[in-house]
C-alpha cells in the first residue's frame, strides 16, 4: 500500500485497523521505525502523526492537506517516558472514484453521515488516537489534551468507538458501538473566538468523531 510505503512499515500490517489490534504493534513502534521516519505525514485523505513521548511537541499540529479540514493541536499526550502515540485524521464523508467511503479504506470502519436523528452530519474528521507505554502496551486510561478546530460548531459532542470494538463496513454497527466521551468524565470547552474547542479525554485508544445537536427550534 502506498500509505504504508510512506510510513516505512517494517512489514505489512494485517489491515487498516488500530495498530494494537494487528498484533504487530511492538515491531511497528520499534525505535528504528520511529527514528527513520517523519513524525507527521500529510495527504489530502489522511494525516498521521507518529510521536515519541519525549518529542511529541515537534508534531503537535496535525491536519490533512485540505484548507477546510479538521485541525488538531496537541496540548498534553499524557504518555510516560519511552511511550509512543499515533494520531490519525480521516474525513468520514469523502468518497473515492468508485463512490466508496474513503474512511473504510483508511481505518476499516464506516461511520455513515450522522449518528442518527436529532444530530447533524459529522462535523470533524475521524480522529484515531492510540497511546502506548514504554513497554509498548496500550495505555488507555489517563488524560490526553488537545485543541480541536471545528468552525461554525456551537456545541461540540465527541463520540468514541474503542479500538476493541468490531471493525465493520456497516455504519450502523459502528454507530451502535459509539459512546459520548462525557460519560467517562472527559470534558469539552469552547469554542473560542478562533473556532477551537479545548478537549480533555480521560480514555483514548479508539476512534473519535465530532457532531452537533440539531437546533430544532431555529
Tab-separated table of C-alpha atoms in Angstrom:
chain	number	residue	atom	x	y	z
A	1	UNK	CA	0.000	0.000	0.000
A	2	UNK	CA	1.287	3.456	-0.868
A	3	UNK	CA	0.382	4.807	2.569
A	4	UNK	CA	2.353	2.158	4.396
A	5	UNK	CA	5.240	2.649	1.970
A	6	UNK	CA	5.303	6.281	3.073
A	7	UNK	CA	5.311	5.182	6.695
A	8	UNK	CA	8.175	2.785	6.111
A	9	UNK	CA	6.246	-0.005	7.799
A	10	UNK	CA	8.643	-2.788	8.915
A	11	UNK	CA	6.416	-5.401	7.252
A	12	UNK	CA	2.814	-5.243	6.070
A	13	UNK	CA	0.200	-4.715	8.764
A	14	UNK	CA	-2.784	-7.049	8.657
A	15	UNK	CA	-5.302	-4.298	7.923
A	16	UNK	CA	-6.192	-0.660	8.392
A	17	UNK	CA	-7.386	-1.404	11.925
A	18	UNK	CA	-5.897	0.092	15.070
A	19	UNK	CA	-2.224	-0.854	15.227
A	20	UNK	CA	-2.754	-2.522	18.606
A	21	UNK	CA	-5.433	-4.747	17.006
A	22	UNK	CA	-2.999	-6.208	14.458
A	23	UNK	CA	-0.676	-7.971	16.900
A	24	UNK	CA	2.241	-6.213	15.168
A	25	UNK	CA	2.338	-3.064	17.280
A	26	UNK	CA	5.619	-3.807	19.072
A	27	UNK	CA	7.511	-4.132	15.768
A	28	UNK	CA	5.631	-1.214	14.225
A	29	UNK	CA	6.522	1.052	17.168
A	30	UNK	CA	10.157	-0.006	17.381
A	31	UNK	CA	12.748	2.711	17.894
A	32	UNK	CA	14.319	2.096	14.477
A	33	UNK	CA	10.999	2.659	12.778
A	34	UNK	CA	10.372	5.884	14.666
A	35	UNK	CA	13.857	7.291	14.207
A	36	UNK	CA	13.959	6.813	10.437
A	37	UNK	CA	10.555	8.348	9.624
A	38	UNK	CA	8.989	11.785	9.616
A	39	UNK	CA	6.877	12.499	12.665
A	40	UNK	CA	3.850	13.748	10.721
A	41	UNK	CA	2.725	12.654	7.252
A	42	UNK	CA	0.057	14.709	5.489
A	43	UNK	CA	-2.034	13.858	2.428
A	44	UNK	CA	-5.414	15.044	1.198
A	45	UNK	CA	-7.145	11.909	2.501
A	46	UNK	CA	-5.250	11.355	5.724
A	47	UNK	CA	-2.903	12.897	8.251
A	48	UNK	CA	-0.907	10.705	10.590
A	49	UNK	CA	1.451	11.584	13.432
A	50	UNK	CA	3.918	9.108	14.936
A	51	UNK	CA	5.109	10.612	18.193
A	52	UNK	CA	7.612	9.557	20.833
A	53	UNK	CA	6.704	10.697	24.345
A	54	UNK	CA	9.806	12.874	24.667
A	55	UNK	CA	9.467	14.512	21.212
A	56	UNK	CA	5.743	14.939	20.656
A	57	UNK	CA	5.965	18.762	20.580
A	58	UNK	CA	7.642	18.503	17.151
A	59	UNK	CA	4.463	17.001	15.699
A	60	UNK	CA	1.752	18.656	17.749
A	61	UNK	CA	-0.116	20.301	14.812
A	62	UNK	CA	-1.992	17.657	12.810
A	63	UNK	CA	-4.244	18.281	9.806
A	64	UNK	CA	-4.914	16.937	6.310
A	65	UNK	CA	-3.874	18.733	3.126
A	66	UNK	CA	-7.277	20.391	2.814
A	67	UNK	CA	-7.934	24.015	3.885
A	68	UNK	CA	-11.365	23.103	5.298
A	69	UNK	CA	-10.234	20.013	7.210
A	70	UNK	CA	-10.206	19.390	10.946
A	71	UNK	CA	-7.147	20.767	12.718
A	72	UNK	CA	-5.845	19.239	15.936
A	73	UNK	CA	-3.261	20.856	18.213
A	74	UNK	CA	-1.842	18.571	20.894
A	75	UNK	CA	-1.505	20.036	24.386
A	76	UNK	CA	-0.592	17.028	26.566
A	77	UNK	CA	-0.366	13.412	25.398
A	78	UNK	CA	-0.132	12.005	28.923
A	79	UNK	CA	2.344	9.303	27.947
A	80	UNK	CA	5.103	8.110	30.217
A	81	UNK	CA	8.765	8.398	29.217
A	82	UNK	CA	9.522	5.949	26.434
A	83	UNK	CA	5.924	5.685	25.298
A	84	UNK	CA	4.525	6.228	21.804
A	85	UNK	CA	1.417	7.900	20.406
A	86	UNK	CA	-0.249	7.559	16.999
A	87	UNK	CA	-2.828	10.100	15.843
A	88	UNK	CA	-4.672	9.770	12.501
A	89	UNK	CA	-7.224	12.118	10.906
A	90	UNK	CA	-9.531	10.922	8.108
A	91	UNK	CA	-12.604	12.559	6.563
A	92	UNK	CA	-15.633	10.321	7.355
A	93	UNK	CA	-17.734	11.669	4.458
A	94	UNK	CA	-15.397	11.690	1.436
A	95	UNK	CA	-15.915	9.270	-1.461
A	96	UNK	CA	-13.413	7.768	-3.889
A	97	UNK	CA	-13.838	7.497	-7.678
A	98	UNK	CA	-15.962	4.350	-7.233
A	99	UNK	CA	-18.273	6.119	-4.770
A	100	UNK	CA	-16.888	4.181	-1.803
A	101	UNK	CA	-16.233	5.711	1.601
A	102	UNK	CA	-12.545	6.603	1.819
A	103	UNK	CA	-12.639	6.236	5.607
A	104	UNK	CA	-13.257	2.474	5.367
A	105	UNK	CA	-10.154	2.027	3.220
A	106	UNK	CA	-8.125	4.079	5.686
A	107	UNK	CA	-9.475	2.926	9.071
A	108	UNK	CA	-11.548	-0.196	8.251
A	109	UNK	CA	-14.713	1.364	9.675
A	110	UNK	CA	-17.636	3.178	8.077
A	111	UNK	CA	-19.334	5.949	10.030
A	112	UNK	CA	-22.202	6.888	7.736
A	113	UNK	CA	-23.214	10.529	7.549
A	114	UNK	CA	-24.540	11.032	11.090
A	115	UNK	CA	-25.102	9.139	14.355
A	116	UNK	CA	-28.860	9.407	13.826
A	117	UNK	CA	-31.961	11.501	14.425
A	118	UNK	CA	-31.525	14.825	16.241
A	119	UNK	CA	-27.857	15.042	15.233
A	120	UNK	CA	-26.209	16.920	12.380
A	121	UNK	CA	-23.932	15.136	9.951
A	122	UNK	CA	-20.366	14.693	11.164
A	123	UNK	CA	-18.567	17.958	11.906
A	124	UNK	CA	-14.987	16.688	12.280
A	125	UNK	CA	-12.633	14.141	10.814
A	126	UNK	CA	-12.414	10.750	12.462
A	127	UNK	CA	-9.563	11.093	14.959
A	128	UNK	CA	-7.852	7.804	15.795
A	129	UNK	CA	-5.702	8.046	18.917
A	130	UNK	CA	-3.518	5.173	20.097
A	131	UNK	CA	-1.205	5.510	23.080
A	132	UNK	CA	1.389	3.018	24.354
A	133	UNK	CA	3.555	2.866	27.446
A	134	UNK	CA	7.320	2.270	27.474
A	135	UNK	CA	6.771	-1.492	27.089
A	136	UNK	CA	4.501	-0.871	24.061
A	137	UNK	CA	1.378	-1.944	25.952
A	138	UNK	CA	-1.787	0.026	25.070
A	139	UNK	CA	-2.276	2.838	27.599
A	140	UNK	CA	-5.993	3.626	27.502
A	141	UNK	CA	-6.551	5.301	30.858
A	142	UNK	CA	-5.168	8.754	31.571
A	143	UNK	CA	-5.515	12.346	30.476
A	144	UNK	CA	-4.976	13.346	26.845
A	145	UNK	CA	-5.478	17.015	25.900
A	146	UNK	CA	-5.791	18.780	22.569
A	147	UNK	CA	-7.393	21.761	20.860
A	148	UNK	CA	-9.770	20.940	18.023
A	149	UNK	CA	-10.738	23.319	15.218
A	150	UNK	CA	-14.412	22.943	14.301
A	151	UNK	CA	-15.530	26.205	12.654
A	152	UNK	CA	-19.226	27.037	12.844
A	153	UNK	CA	-19.938	24.499	15.596
A	154	UNK	CA	-21.556	25.982	18.697
A	155	UNK	CA	-21.601	22.947	20.986
A	156	UNK	CA	-19.344	20.061	20.050
A	157	UNK	CA	-20.114	16.471	21.046
A	158	UNK	CA	-17.451	13.783	20.615
A	159	UNK	CA	-18.280	10.107	20.266
A	160	UNK	CA	-15.752	7.306	20.727
A	161	UNK	CA	-15.549	3.855	19.141
A	162	UNK	CA	-12.951	1.831	21.110
A	163	UNK	CA	-10.177	0.031	19.257
A	164	UNK	CA	-11.556	-3.183	20.769
A	165	UNK	CA	-14.948	-2.767	19.077
A	166	UNK	CA	-15.732	-4.679	15.886
A	167	UNK	CA	-14.363	-3.281	12.635
A	168	UNK	CA	-17.109	-3.191	10.023
A	169	UNK	CA	-18.170	-1.755	6.688
A	170	UNK	CA	-21.653	-1.459	8.210
A	171	UNK	CA	-22.021	2.097	9.513
A	172	UNK	CA	-24.915	1.101	11.785
A	173	UNK	CA	-22.617	-1.349	13.617
A	174	UNK	CA	-20.045	1.399	14.126
A	175	UNK	CA	-22.677	3.841	15.422
A	176	UNK	CA	-24.020	1.187	17.812
A	177	UNK	CA	-20.526	0.955	19.373
A	178	UNK	CA	-20.269	4.701	19.991
A	179	UNK	CA	-20.277	6.323	23.417
A	180	UNK	CA	-20.315	10.020	24.294
A	181	UNK	CA	-16.904	10.874	25.783
A	182	UNK	CA	-18.576	12.959	28.515
A	183	UNK	CA	-19.828	9.701	30.043
A	184	UNK	CA	-16.315	8.817	31.282
A	185	UNK	CA	-15.639	12.288	32.728
A	186	UNK	CA	-13.904	13.783	29.691
A	187	UNK	CA	-14.574	17.467	29.044
A	188	UNK	CA	-15.067	19.750	26.035
A	189	UNK	CA	-14.900	23.526	26.413
A	190	UNK	CA	-15.411	26.264	23.836
A	191	UNK	CA	-15.426	27.324	21.143
A	192	UNK	CA	-13.067	30.256	21.478
A	193	UNK	CA	-13.051	33.219	19.104
A	194	UNK	CA	-10.955	31.256	16.574
A	195	UNK	CA	-13.277	28.238	16.462
A	196	UNK	CA	-11.158	25.942	18.670
A	197	UNK	CA	-12.514	23.623	21.360
A	198	UNK	CA	-10.401	22.528	24.338
A	199	UNK	CA	-10.756	18.763	24.755
A	200	UNK	CA	-9.569	16.699	27.722
A	201	UNK	CA	-10.049	12.962	27.259
A	202	UNK	CA	-9.691	10.559	30.158
A	203	UNK	CA	-9.552	7.482	27.905
A	204	UNK	CA	-8.003	7.053	24.460
A	205	UNK	CA	-7.248	4.104	22.144
A	206	UNK	CA	-10.157	4.489	19.796
A	207	UNK	CA	-11.766	6.488	17.013
A	208	UNK	CA	-13.254	9.865	17.983
A	209	UNK	CA	-15.644	11.883	15.845
A	210	UNK	CA	-17.460	15.181	16.393
A	211	UNK	CA	-21.068	16.159	15.807
A	212	UNK	CA	-23.589	18.738	16.959
A	213	UNK	CA	-27.202	18.682	18.119
A	214	UNK	CA	-29.804	19.707	15.588
A	215	UNK	CA	-31.297	23.005	16.776
A	216	UNK	CA	-34.929	22.133	16.092
A	217	UNK	CA	-36.395	25.457	17.198
A	218	UNK	CA	-34.379	27.524	14.733
